[in-house]
Amino acid sequence: HKEILEGLDKSIECAINDDDELEEEIEGSLEYIESMVLCKSRVNRYLVNLNKLQELSTLNLSNVTTEPEKS
């Protein structure tokens, strides 16, 4: 969060000073933030899928244990 705030401070400075070098830095930090957001949504999706898998596996296990085997 600190990096994001620093980025915002720099963007304000940049707007005031119209500094190209700062502008590049800000674009870099924005890309970094975007990639972190993407990463977070990927992780969330992964966790959701993991939960679904766990539910399915426990369901399957309970089915296996409750049904007597036919011989």
mmCIF file with all atom_site columns, N, CA and C in Angstrom:
data_model
loop_
_atom_site.group_PDB
_atom_site.id
_atom_site.type_symbol
_atom_site.label_atom_id
_atom_site.label_alt_id
_atom_site.label_comp_id
_atom_site.label_asym_id
_atom_site.label_entity_id
_atom_site.label_seq_id
_atom_site.pdbx_PDB_ins_code
_atom_site.Cartn_x
_atom_site.Cartn_y
_atom_site.Cartn_z
_atom_site.occupancy
_atom_site.B_iso_or_equiv
_atom_site.pdbx_formal_charge
_atom_site.auth_seq_id
_atom_site.auth_comp_id
_atom_site.auth_asym_id
_atom_site.auth_atom_id
_atom_site.pdbx_PDB_model_num
ATOM 1   N N  . HIS A 1 1  ? 0.835   -1.200  0.000   1.00 0.00 ? 1  HIS A N  1
ATOM 2   C CA . HIS A 1 1  ? 0.000   0.000   0.000   1.00 0.00 ? 1  HIS A CA 1
ATOM 3   C C  . HIS A 1 1  ? 0.877   1.261   0.000   1.00 0.00 ? 1  HIS A C  1
ATOM 4   N N  . LYS A 1 2  ? 2.017   1.156   0.683   1.00 0.00 ? 2  LYS A N  1
ATOM 5   C CA . LYS A 1 2  ? 2.931   2.292   0.748   1.00 0.00 ? 2  LYS A CA 1
ATOM 6   C C  . LYS A 1 2  ? 3.398   2.672   -0.657  1.00 0.00 ? 2  LYS A C  1
ATOM 7   N N  . GLU A 1 3  ? 3.725   1.637   -1.471  1.00 0.00 ? 3  GLU A N  1
ATOM 8   C CA . GLU A 1 3  ? 4.195   1.894   -2.833  1.00 0.00 ? 3  GLU A CA 1
ATOM 9   C C  . GLU A 1 3  ? 3.114   2.591   -3.649  1.00 0.00 ? 3  GLU A C  1
ATOM 10  N N  . ILE A 1 4  ? 1.868   2.172   -3.455  1.00 0.00 ? 4  ILE A N  1
ATOM 11  C CA . ILE A 1 4  ? 0.755   2.780   -4.189  1.00 0.00 ? 4  ILE A CA 1
ATOM 12  C C  . ILE A 1 4  ? 0.637   4.255   -3.829  1.00 0.00 ? 4  ILE A C  1
ATOM 13  N N  . LEU A 1 5  ? 0.721   4.549   -2.527  1.00 0.00 ? 5  LEU A N  1
ATOM 14  C CA . LEU A 1 5  ? 0.626   5.941   -2.077  1.00 0.00 ? 5  LEU A CA 1
ATOM 15  C C  . LEU A 1 5  ? 1.777   6.769   -2.631  1.00 0.00 ? 5  LEU A C  1
ATOM 16  N N  . GLU A 1 6  ? 2.987   6.183   -2.630  1.00 0.00 ? 6  GLU A N  1
ATOM 17  C CA . GLU A 1 6  ? 4.133   6.895   -3.184  1.00 0.00 ? 6  GLU A CA 1
ATOM 18  C C  . GLU A 1 6  ? 3.904   7.174   -4.661  1.00 0.00 ? 6  GLU A C  1
ATOM 19  N N  . GLY A 1 7  ? 3.334   6.197   -5.356  1.00 0.00 ? 7  GLY A N  1
ATOM 20  C CA . GLY A 1 7  ? 3.029   6.373   -6.773  1.00 0.00 ? 7  GLY A CA 1
ATOM 21  C C  . GLY A 1 7  ? 2.055   7.512   -6.999  1.00 0.00 ? 7  GLY A C  1
ATOM 22  N N  . LEU A 1 8  ? 1.052   7.593   -6.127  1.00 0.00 ? 8  LEU A N  1
ATOM 23  C CA . LEU A 1 8  ? 0.066   8.677   -6.239  1.00 0.00 ? 8  LEU A CA 1
ATOM 24  C C  . LEU A 1 8  ? 0.718   10.029  -5.981  1.00 0.00 ? 8  LEU A C  1
ATOM 25  N N  . ASP A 1 9  ? 1.588   10.070  -4.963  1.00 0.00 ? 9  ASP A N  1
ATOM 26  C CA . ASP A 1 9  ? 2.314   11.315  -4.681  1.00 0.00 ? 9  ASP A CA 1
ATOM 27  C C  . ASP A 1 9  ? 3.110   11.747  -5.903  1.00 0.00 ? 9  ASP A C  1
ATOM 28  N N  . LYS A 1 10 ? 3.781   10.769  -6.527  1.00 0.00 ? 10 LYS A N  1
ATOM 29  C CA . LYS A 1 10 ? 4.595   11.081  -7.697  1.00 0.00 ? 10 LYS A CA 1
ATOM 30  C C  . LYS A 1 10 ? 3.727   11.571  -8.841  1.00 0.00 ? 10 LYS A C  1
ATOM 31  N N  . SER A 1 11 ? 2.541   10.991  -8.993  1.00 0.00 ? 11 SER A N  1
ATOM 32  C CA . SER A 1 11 ? 1.684   11.416  -10.103 1.00 0.00 ? 11 SER A CA 1
ATOM 33  C C  . SER A 1 11 ? 1.203   12.845  -9.896  1.00 0.00 ? 11 SER A C  1
ATOM 34  N N  . ILE A 1 12 ? 0.984   13.221  -8.634  1.00 0.00 ? 12 ILE A N  1
ATOM 35  C CA . ILE A 1 12 ? 0.598   14.606  -8.335  1.00 0.00 ? 12 ILE A CA 1
ATOM 36  C C  . ILE A 1 12 ? 1.767   15.541  -8.651  1.00 0.00 ? 12 ILE A C  1
ATOM 37  N N  . GLU A 1 13 ? 2.969   15.154  -8.196  1.00 0.00 ? 13 GLU A N  1
ATOM 38  C CA . GLU A 1 13 ? 4.168   15.943  -8.501  1.00 0.00 ? 13 GLU A CA 1
ATOM 39  C C  . GLU A 1 13 ? 4.323   16.093  -10.003 1.00 0.00 ? 13 GLU A C  1
ATOM 40  N N  . CYS A 1 14 ? 4.119   14.995  -10.695 1.00 0.00 ? 14 CYS A N  1
ATOM 41  C CA . CYS A 1 14 ? 4.283   14.965  -12.138 1.00 0.00 ? 14 CYS A CA 1
ATOM 42  C C  . CYS A 1 14 ? 3.319   15.936  -12.799 1.00 0.00 ? 14 CYS A C  1
ATOM 43  N N  . ALA A 1 15 ? 2.084   15.945  -12.330 1.00 0.00 ? 15 ALA A N  1
ATOM 44  C CA . ALA A 1 15 ? 1.084   16.846  -12.897 1.00 0.00 ? 15 ALA A CA 1
ATOM 45  C C  . ALA A 1 15 ? 1.500   18.301  -12.690 1.00 0.00 ? 15 ALA A C  1
ATOM 46  N N  . ILE A 1 16 ? 2.108   18.555  -11.530 1.00 0.00 ? 16 ILE A N  1
ATOM 47  C CA . ILE A 1 16 ? 2.526   19.924  -11.222 1.00 0.00 ? 16 ILE A CA 1
ATOM 48  C C  . ILE A 1 16 ? 3.764   20.302  -12.045 1.00 0.00 ? 16 ILE A C  1
ATOM 49  N N  . ASN A 1 17 ? 4.748   19.388  -12.073 1.00 0.00 ? 17 ASN A N  1
ATOM 50  C CA . ASN A 1 17 ? 6.032   19.698  -12.708 1.00 0.00 ? 17 ASN A CA 1
ATOM 51  C C  . ASN A 1 17 ? 6.089   19.325  -14.181 1.00 0.00 ? 17 ASN A C  1
ATOM 52  N N  . ASP A 1 18 ? 5.128   18.528  -14.638 1.00 0.00 ? 18 ASP A N  1
ATOM 53  C CA . ASP A 1 18 ? 5.110   18.039  -16.014 1.00 0.00 ? 18 ASP A CA 1
ATOM 54  C C  . ASP A 1 18 ? 6.438   17.364  -16.355 1.00 0.00 ? 18 ASP A C  1
ATOM 55  N N  . ASP A 1 19 ? 6.829   16.425  -15.522 1.00 0.00 ? 19 ASP A N  1
ATOM 56  C CA . ASP A 1 19 ? 8.128   15.769  -15.609 1.00 0.00 ? 19 ASP A CA 1
ATOM 57  C C  . ASP A 1 19 ? 7.992   14.420  -16.314 1.00 0.00 ? 19 ASP A C  1
ATOM 58  N N  . ASP A 1 20 ? 8.724   14.252  -17.421 1.00 0.00 ? 20 ASP A N  1
ATOM 59  C CA . ASP A 1 20 ? 8.628   13.014  -18.210 1.00 0.00 ? 20 ASP A CA 1
ATOM 60  C C  . ASP A 1 20 ? 9.183   11.810  -17.457 1.00 0.00 ? 20 ASP A C  1
ATOM 61  N N  . GLU A 1 21 ? 10.272  12.022  -16.735 1.00 0.00 ? 21 GLU A N  1
ATOM 62  C CA . GLU A 1 21 ? 10.912  10.916  -16.018 1.00 0.00 ? 21 GLU A CA 1
ATOM 63  C C  . GLU A 1 21 ? 9.960   10.343  -14.970 1.00 0.00 ? 21 GLU A C  1
ATOM 64  N N  . LEU A 1 22 ? 9.321   11.224  -14.238 1.00 0.00 ? 22 LEU A N  1
ATOM 65  C CA . LEU A 1 22 ? 8.352   10.795  -13.233 1.00 0.00 ? 22 LEU A CA 1
ATOM 66  C C  . LEU A 1 22 ? 7.186   10.064  -13.890 1.00 0.00 ? 22 LEU A C  1
ATOM 67  N N  . GLU A 1 23 ? 6.785   10.557  -15.048 1.00 0.00 ? 23 GLU A N  1
ATOM 68  C CA . GLU A 1 23 ? 5.663   9.955   -15.755 1.00 0.00 ? 23 GLU A CA 1
ATOM 69  C C  . GLU A 1 23 ? 5.955   8.484   -16.048 1.00 0.00 ? 23 GLU A C  1
ATOM 70  N N  . GLU A 1 24 ? 7.190   8.198   -16.487 1.00 0.00 ? 24 GLU A N  1
ATOM 71  C CA . GLU A 1 24 ? 7.581   6.817   -16.774 1.00 0.00 ? 24 GLU A CA 1
ATOM 72  C C  . GLU A 1 24 ? 7.519   5.972   -15.510 1.00 0.00 ? 24 GLU A C  1
ATOM 73  N N  . GLU A 1 25 ? 7.997   6.520   -14.412 1.00 0.00 ? 25 GLU A N  1
ATOM 74  C CA . GLU A 1 25 ? 7.970   5.795   -13.135 1.00 0.00 ? 25 GLU A CA 1
ATOM 75  C C  . GLU A 1 25 ? 6.539   5.459   -12.733 1.00 0.00 ? 25 GLU A C  1
ATOM 76  N N  . ILE A 1 26 ? 5.644   6.431   -12.933 1.00 0.00 ? 26 ILE A N  1
ATOM 77  C CA . ILE A 1 26 ? 4.241   6.233   -12.564 1.00 0.00 ? 26 ILE A CA 1
ATOM 78  C C  . ILE A 1 26 ? 3.626   5.141   -13.414 1.00 0.00 ? 26 ILE A C  1
ATOM 79  N N  . GLU A 1 27 ? 3.902   5.183   -14.737 1.00 0.00 ? 27 GLU A N  1
ATOM 80  C CA . GLU A 1 27 ? 3.379   4.142   -15.614 1.00 0.00 ? 27 GLU A CA 1
ATOM 81  C C  . GLU A 1 27 ? 3.860   2.781   -15.137 1.00 0.00 ? 27 GLU A C  1
ATOM 82  N N  . GLY A 1 28 ? 5.128   2.705   -14.733 1.00 0.00 ? 28 GLY A N  1
ATOM 83  C CA . GLY A 1 28 ? 5.676   1.457   -14.217 1.00 0.00 ? 28 GLY A CA 1
ATOM 84  C C  . GLY A 1 28 ? 4.943   0.997   -12.971 1.00 0.00 ? 28 GLY A C  1
ATOM 85  N N  . SER A 1 29 ? 4.685   1.928   -12.047 1.00 0.00 ? 29 SER A N  1
ATOM 86  C CA . SER A 1 29 ? 4.018   1.529   -10.806 1.00 0.00 ? 29 SER A CA 1
ATOM 87  C C  . SER A 1 29 ? 2.560   1.178   -11.060 1.00 0.00 ? 29 SER A C  1
ATOM 88  N N  . LEU A 1 30 ? 1.919   1.828   -12.046 1.00 0.00 ? 30 LEU A N  1
ATOM 89  C CA . LEU A 1 30 ? 0.545   1.471   -12.397 1.00 0.00 ? 30 LEU A CA 1
ATOM 90  C C  . LEU A 1 30 ? 0.499   0.062   -12.972 1.00 0.00 ? 30 LEU A C  1
ATOM 91  N N  . GLU A 1 31 ? 1.473   -0.257  -13.845 1.00 0.00 ? 31 GLU A N  1
ATOM 92  C CA . GLU A 1 31 ? 1.538   -1.608  -14.406 1.00 0.00 ? 31 GLU A CA 1
ATOM 93  C C  . GLU A 1 31 ? 1.726   -2.625  -13.289 1.00 0.00 ? 31 GLU A C  1
ATOM 94  N N  . TYR A 1 32 ? 2.573   -2.276  -12.318 1.00 0.00 ? 32 TYR A N  1
ATOM 95  C CA . TYR A 1 32 ? 2.816   -3.159  -11.182 1.00 0.00 ? 32 TYR A CA 1
ATOM 96  C C  . TYR A 1 32 ? 1.522   -3.403  -10.405 1.00 0.00 ? 32 TYR A C  1
ATOM 97  N N  . ILE A 1 33 ? 0.773   -2.331  -10.162 1.00 0.00 ? 33 ILE A N  1
ATOM 98  C CA . ILE A 1 33 ? -0.492  -2.453  -9.429  1.00 0.00 ? 33 ILE A CA 1
ATOM 99  C C  . ILE A 1 33 ? -1.464  -3.323  -10.217 1.00 0.00 ? 33 ILE A C  1
ATOM 100 N N  . GLU A 1 34 ? -1.559  -3.078  -11.538 1.00 0.00 ? 34 GLU A N  1
ATOM 101 C CA . GLU A 1 34 ? -2.453  -3.870  -12.378 1.00 0.00 ? 34 GLU A CA 1
ATOM 102 C C  . GLU A 1 34 ? -2.085  -5.345  -12.314 1.00 0.00 ? 34 GLU A C  1
ATOM 103 N N  . SER A 1 35 ? -0.782  -5.631  -12.361 1.00 0.00 ? 35 SER A N  1
ATOM 104 C CA . SER A 1 35 ? -0.363  -7.034  -12.337 1.00 0.00 ? 35 SER A CA 1
ATOM 105 C C  . SER A 1 35 ? -0.674  -7.673  -10.990 1.00 0.00 ? 35 SER A C  1
ATOM 106 N N  . MET A 1 36 ? -0.550  -6.895  -9.910  1.00 0.00 ? 36 MET A N  1
ATOM 107 C CA . MET A 1 36 ? -0.896  -7.417  -8.589  1.00 0.00 ? 36 MET A CA 1
ATOM 108 C C  . MET A 1 36 ? -2.387  -7.730  -8.507  1.00 0.00 ? 36 MET A C  1
ATOM 109 N N  . VAL A 1 37 ? -3.212  -6.857  -9.087  1.00 0.00 ? 37 VAL A N  1
ATOM 110 C CA . VAL A 1 37 ? -4.662  -7.071  -9.082  1.00 0.00 ? 37 VAL A CA 1
ATOM 111 C C  . VAL A 1 37 ? -5.000  -8.329  -9.873  1.00 0.00 ? 37 VAL A C  1
ATOM 112 N N  . LEU A 1 38 ? -4.376  -8.471  -11.047 1.00 0.00 ? 38 LEU A N  1
ATOM 113 C CA . LEU A 1 38 ? -4.591  -9.670  -11.868 1.00 0.00 ? 38 LEU A CA 1
ATOM 114 C C  . LEU A 1 38 ? -4.184  -10.913 -11.098 1.00 0.00 ? 38 LEU A C  1
ATOM 115 N N  . CYS A 1 39 ? -3.022  -10.827 -10.454 1.00 0.00 ? 39 CYS A N  1
ATOM 116 C CA . CYS A 1 39 ? -2.511  -11.957 -9.686  1.00 0.00 ? 39 CYS A CA 1
ATOM 117 C C  . CYS A 1 39 ? -3.496  -12.318 -8.585  1.00 0.00 ? 39 CYS A C  1
ATOM 118 N N  . LYS A 1 40 ? -4.037  -11.314 -7.914  1.00 0.00 ? 40 LYS A N  1
ATOM 119 C CA . LYS A 1 40 ? -4.975  -11.560 -6.824  1.00 0.00 ? 40 LYS A CA 1
ATOM 120 C C  . LYS A 1 40 ? -6.227  -12.258 -7.330  1.00 0.00 ? 40 LYS A C  1
ATOM 121 N N  . SER A 1 41 ? -6.728  -11.819 -8.492  1.00 0.00 ? 41 SER A N  1
ATOM 122 C CA . SER A 1 41 ? -7.946  -12.454 -9.009  1.00 0.00 ? 41 SER A CA 1
ATOM 123 C C  . SER A 1 41 ? -7.656  -13.888 -9.438  1.00 0.00 ? 41 SER A C  1
ATOM 124 N N  . ARG A 1 42 ? -6.440  -14.133 -9.960  1.00 0.00 ? 42 ARG A N  1
ATOM 125 C CA . ARG A 1 42 ? -6.056  -15.505 -10.317 1.00 0.00 ? 42 ARG A CA 1
ATOM 126 C C  . ARG A 1 42 ? -6.016  -16.378 -9.072  1.00 0.00 ? 42 ARG A C  1
ATOM 127 N N  . VAL A 1 43 ? -5.421  -15.844 -8.017  1.00 0.00 ? 43 VAL A N  1
ATOM 128 C CA . VAL A 1 43 ? -5.327  -16.593 -6.759  1.00 0.00 ? 43 VAL A CA 1
ATOM 129 C C  . VAL A 1 43 ? -6.719  -16.890 -6.220  1.00 0.00 ? 43 VAL A C  1
ATOM 130 N N  . ASN A 1 44 ? -7.603  -15.889 -6.258  1.00 0.00 ? 44 ASN A N  1
ATOM 131 C CA . ASN A 1 44 ? -8.974  -16.091 -5.780  1.00 0.00 ? 44 ASN A CA 1
ATOM 132 C C  . ASN A 1 44 ? -9.681  -17.171 -6.578  1.00 0.00 ? 44 ASN A C  1
ATOM 133 N N  . ARG A 1 45 ? -9.515  -17.126 -7.915  1.00 0.00 ? 45 ARG A N  1
ATOM 134 C CA . ARG A 1 45 ? -10.131 -18.140 -8.773  1.00 0.00 ? 45 ARG A CA 1
ATOM 135 C C  . ARG A 1 45 ? -9.600  -19.524 -8.426  1.00 0.00 ? 45 ARG A C  1
ATOM 136 N N  . TYR A 1 46 ? -8.279  -19.586 -8.212  1.00 0.00 ? 46 TYR A N  1
ATOM 137 C CA . TYR A 1 46 ? -7.644  -20.848 -7.857  1.00 0.00 ? 46 TYR A CA 1
ATOM 138 C C  . TYR A 1 46 ? -8.218  -21.388 -6.547  1.00 0.00 ? 46 TYR A C  1
ATOM 139 N N  . LEU A 1 47 ? -8.377  -20.506 -5.561  1.00 0.00 ? 47 LEU A N  1
ATOM 140 C CA . LEU A 1 47 ? -8.915  -20.928 -4.261  1.00 0.00 ? 47 LEU A CA 1
ATOM 141 C C  . LEU A 1 47 ? -10.352 -21.416 -4.389  1.00 0.00 ? 47 LEU A C  1
ATOM 142 N N  . VAL A 1 48 ? -11.149 -20.725 -5.213  1.00 0.00 ? 48 VAL A N  1
ATOM 143 C CA . VAL A 1 48 ? -12.534 -21.146 -5.436  1.00 0.00 ? 48 VAL A CA 1
ATOM 144 C C  . VAL A 1 48 ? -12.550 -22.542 -6.043  1.00 0.00 ? 48 VAL A C  1
ATOM 145 N N  . ASN A 1 49 ? -11.712 -22.750 -7.059  1.00 0.00 ? 49 ASN A N  1
ATOM 146 C CA . ASN A 1 49 ? -11.644 -24.066 -7.701  1.00 0.00 ? 49 ASN A CA 1
ATOM 147 C C  . ASN A 1 49 ? -11.166 -25.129 -6.727  1.00 0.00 ? 49 ASN A C  1
ATOM 148 N N  . LEU A 1 50 ? -10.215 -24.763 -5.891  1.00 0.00 ? 50 LEU A N  1
ATOM 149 C CA . LEU A 1 50 ? -9.699  -25.695 -4.897  1.00 0.00 ? 50 LEU A CA 1
ATOM 150 C C  . LEU A 1 50 ? -10.812 -26.110 -3.933  1.00 0.00 ? 50 LEU A C  1
ATOM 151 N N  . ASN A 1 51 ? -11.610 -25.141 -3.488  1.00 0.00 ? 51 ASN A N  1
ATOM 152 C CA . ASN A 1 51 ? -12.737 -25.439 -2.599  1.00 0.00 ? 51 ASN A CA 1
ATOM 153 C C  . ASN A 1 51 ? -13.730 -26.371 -3.267  1.00 0.00 ? 51 ASN A C  1
ATOM 154 N N  . LYS A 1 52 ? -14.030 -26.101 -4.555  1.00 0.00 ? 52 LYS A N  1
ATOM 155 C CA . LYS A 1 52 ? -14.957 -26.962 -5.290  1.00 0.00 ? 52 LYS A CA 1
ATOM 156 C C  . LYS A 1 52 ? -14.414 -28.381 -5.365  1.00 0.00 ? 52 LYS A C  1
ATOM 157 N N  . LEU A 1 53 ? -13.125 -28.489 -5.642  1.00 0.00 ? 53 LEU A N  1
ATOM 158 C CA . LEU A 1 53 ? -12.490 -29.807 -5.720  1.00 0.00 ? 53 LEU A CA 1
ATOM 159 C C  . LEU A 1 53 ? -12.589 -30.534 -4.385  1.00 0.00 ? 53 LEU A C  1
ATOM 160 N N  . GLN A 1 54 ? -12.336 -29.810 -3.307  1.00 0.00 ? 54 GLN A N  1
ATOM 161 C CA . GLN A 1 54 ? -12.410 -30.418 -1.978  1.00 0.00 ? 54 GLN A CA 1
ATOM 162 C C  . GLN A 1 54 ? -13.824 -30.895 -1.682  1.00 0.00 ? 54 GLN A C  1
ATOM 163 N N  . GLU A 1 55 ? -14.819 -30.083 -2.028  1.00 0.00 ? 55 GLU A N  1
ATOM 164 C CA . GLU A 1 55 ? -16.215 -30.481 -1.815  1.00 0.00 ? 55 GLU A CA 1
ATOM 165 C C  . GLU A 1 55 ? -16.532 -31.735 -2.610  1.00 0.00 ? 55 GLU A C  1
ATOM 166 N N  . LEU A 1 56 ? -16.111 -31.743 -3.873  1.00 0.00 ? 56 LEU A N  1
ATOM 167 C CA . LEU A 1 56 ? -16.369 -32.907 -4.726  1.00 0.00 ? 56 LEU A CA 1
ATOM 168 C C  . LEU A 1 56 ? -15.700 -34.151 -4.155  1.00 0.00 ? 56 LEU A C  1
ATOM 169 N N  . SER A 1 57 ? -14.460 -34.000 -3.730  1.00 0.00 ? 57 SER A N  1
ATOM 170 C CA . SER A 1 57 ? -13.741 -35.172 -3.239  1.00 0.00 ? 57 SER A CA 1
ATOM 171 C C  . SER A 1 57 ? -14.366 -35.698 -1.949  1.00 0.00 ? 57 SER A C  1
ATOM 172 N N  . THR A 1 58 ? -14.833 -34.809 -1.078  1.00 0.00 ? 58 THR A N  1
ATOM 173 C CA . THR A 1 58 ? -15.478 -35.297 0.148   1.00 0.00 ? 58 THR A CA 1
ATOM 174 C C  . THR A 1 58 ? -16.811 -35.956 -0.184  1.00 0.00 ? 58 THR A C  1
ATOM 175 N N  . LEU A 1 59 ? -17.538 -35.410 -1.170  1.00 0.00 ? 59 LEU A N  1
ATOM 176 C CA . LEU A 1 59 ? -18.790 -36.037 -1.604  1.00 0.00 ? 59 LEU A CA 1
ATOM 177 C C  . LEU A 1 59 ? -18.515 -37.428 -2.148  1.00 0.00 ? 59 LEU A C  1
ATOM 178 N N  . ASN A 1 60 ? -17.515 -37.523 -3.015  1.00 0.00 ? 60 ASN A N  1
ATOM 179 C CA . ASN A 1 60 ? -17.180 -38.813 -3.608  1.00 0.00 ? 60 ASN A CA 1
ATOM 180 C C  . ASN A 1 60 ? -16.752 -39.813 -2.548  1.00 0.00 ? 60 ASN A C  1
ATOM 181 N N  . LEU A 1 61 ? -15.971 -39.345 -1.591  1.00 0.00 ? 61 LEU A N  1
ATOM 182 C CA . LEU A 1 61 ? -15.525 -40.231 -0.517  1.00 0.00 ? 61 LEU A CA 1
ATOM 183 C C  . LEU A 1 61 ? -16.705 -40.708 0.315   1.00 0.00 ? 61 LEU A C  1
ATOM 184 N N  . SER A 1 62 ? -17.630 -39.810 0.600   1.00 0.00 ? 62 SER A N  1
ATOM 185 C CA . SER A 1 62 ? -18.781 -40.214 1.414   1.00 0.00 ? 62 SER A CA 1
ATOM 186 C C  . SER A 1 62 ? -19.647 -41.207 0.640   1.00 0.00 ? 62 SER A C  1
ATOM 187 N N  . ASN A 1 63 ? -19.763 -41.027 -0.669  1.00 0.00 ? 63 ASN A N  1
ATOM 188 C CA . ASN A 1 63 ? -20.503 -41.986 -1.487  1.00 0.00 ? 63 ASN A CA 1
ATOM 189 C C  . ASN A 1 63 ? -19.837 -43.354 -1.455  1.00 0.00 ? 63 ASN A C  1
ATOM 190 N N  . VAL A 1 64 ? -18.538 -43.341 -1.553  1.00 0.00 ? 64 VAL A N  1
ATOM 191 C CA . VAL A 1 64 ? -17.789 -44.602 -1.568  1.00 0.00 ? 64 VAL A CA 1
ATOM 192 C C  . VAL A 1 64 ? -17.949 -45.326 -0.236  1.00 0.00 ? 64 VAL A C  1
ATOM 193 N N  . THR A 1 65 ? -17.863 -44.592 0.858   1.00 0.00 ? 65 THR A N  1
ATOM 194 C CA . THR A 1 65 ? -17.884 -45.250 2.166   1.00 0.00 ? 65 THR A CA 1
ATOM 195 C C  . THR A 1 65 ? -19.288 -45.705 2.556   1.00 0.00 ? 65 THR A C  1
ATOM 196 N N  . THR A 1 66 ? -20.340 -45.026 2.053   1.00 0.00 ? 66 THR A N  1
ATOM 197 C CA . THR A 1 66 ? -21.689 -45.406 2.489   1.00 0.00 ? 66 THR A CA 1
ATOM 198 C C  . THR A 1 66 ? -22.276 -46.537 1.653   1.00 0.00 ? 66 THR A C  1
ATOM 199 N N  . GLU A 1 67 ? -21.847 -46.640 0.391   1.00 0.00 ? 67 GLU A N  1
ATOM 200 C CA . GLU A 1 67 ? -22.410 -47.696 -0.454  1.00 0.00 ? 67 GLU A CA 1
ATOM 201 C C  . GLU A 1 67 ? -21.640 -48.994 -0.263  1.00 0.00 ? 67 GLU A C  1
ATOM 202 N N  . PRO A 1 68 ? -22.349 -50.080 0.062   1.00 0.00 ? 68 PRO A N  1
ATOM 203 C CA . PRO A 1 68 ? -21.656 -51.369 0.178   1.00 0.00 ? 68 PRO A CA 1
ATOM 204 C C  . PRO A 1 68 ? -21.229 -51.860 -1.205  1.00 0.00 ? 68 PRO A C  1
ATOM 205 N N  . GLU A 1 69 ? -20.079 -52.513 -1.253  1.00 0.00 ? 69 GLU A N  1
ATOM 206 C CA . GLU A 1 69 ? -19.583 -53.007 -2.542  1.00 0.00 ? 69 GLU A CA 1
ATOM 207 C C  . GLU A 1 69 ? -20.391 -54.204 -3.003  1.00 0.00 ? 69 GLU A C  1
ATOM 208 N N  . LYS A 1 70 ? -20.707 -54.212 -4.297  1.00 0.00 ? 70 LYS A N  1
ATOM 209 C CA . LYS A 1 70 ? -21.430 -55.355 -4.863  1.00 0.00 ? 70 LYS A CA 1
ATOM 210 C C  . LYS A 1 70 ? -20.415 -56.372 -5.368  1.00 0.00 ? 70 LYS A C  1
ATOM 211 N N  . SER A 1 71 ? -20.580 -57.629 -4.951  1.00 0.00 ? 71 SER A N  1
ATOM 212 C CA . SER A 1 71 ? -19.626 -58.642 -5.400  1.00 0.00 ? 71 SER A CA 1
ATOM 213 C C  . SER A 1 71 ? -20.287 -59.664 -6.303  1.00 0.00 ? 71 SER A C  1
#
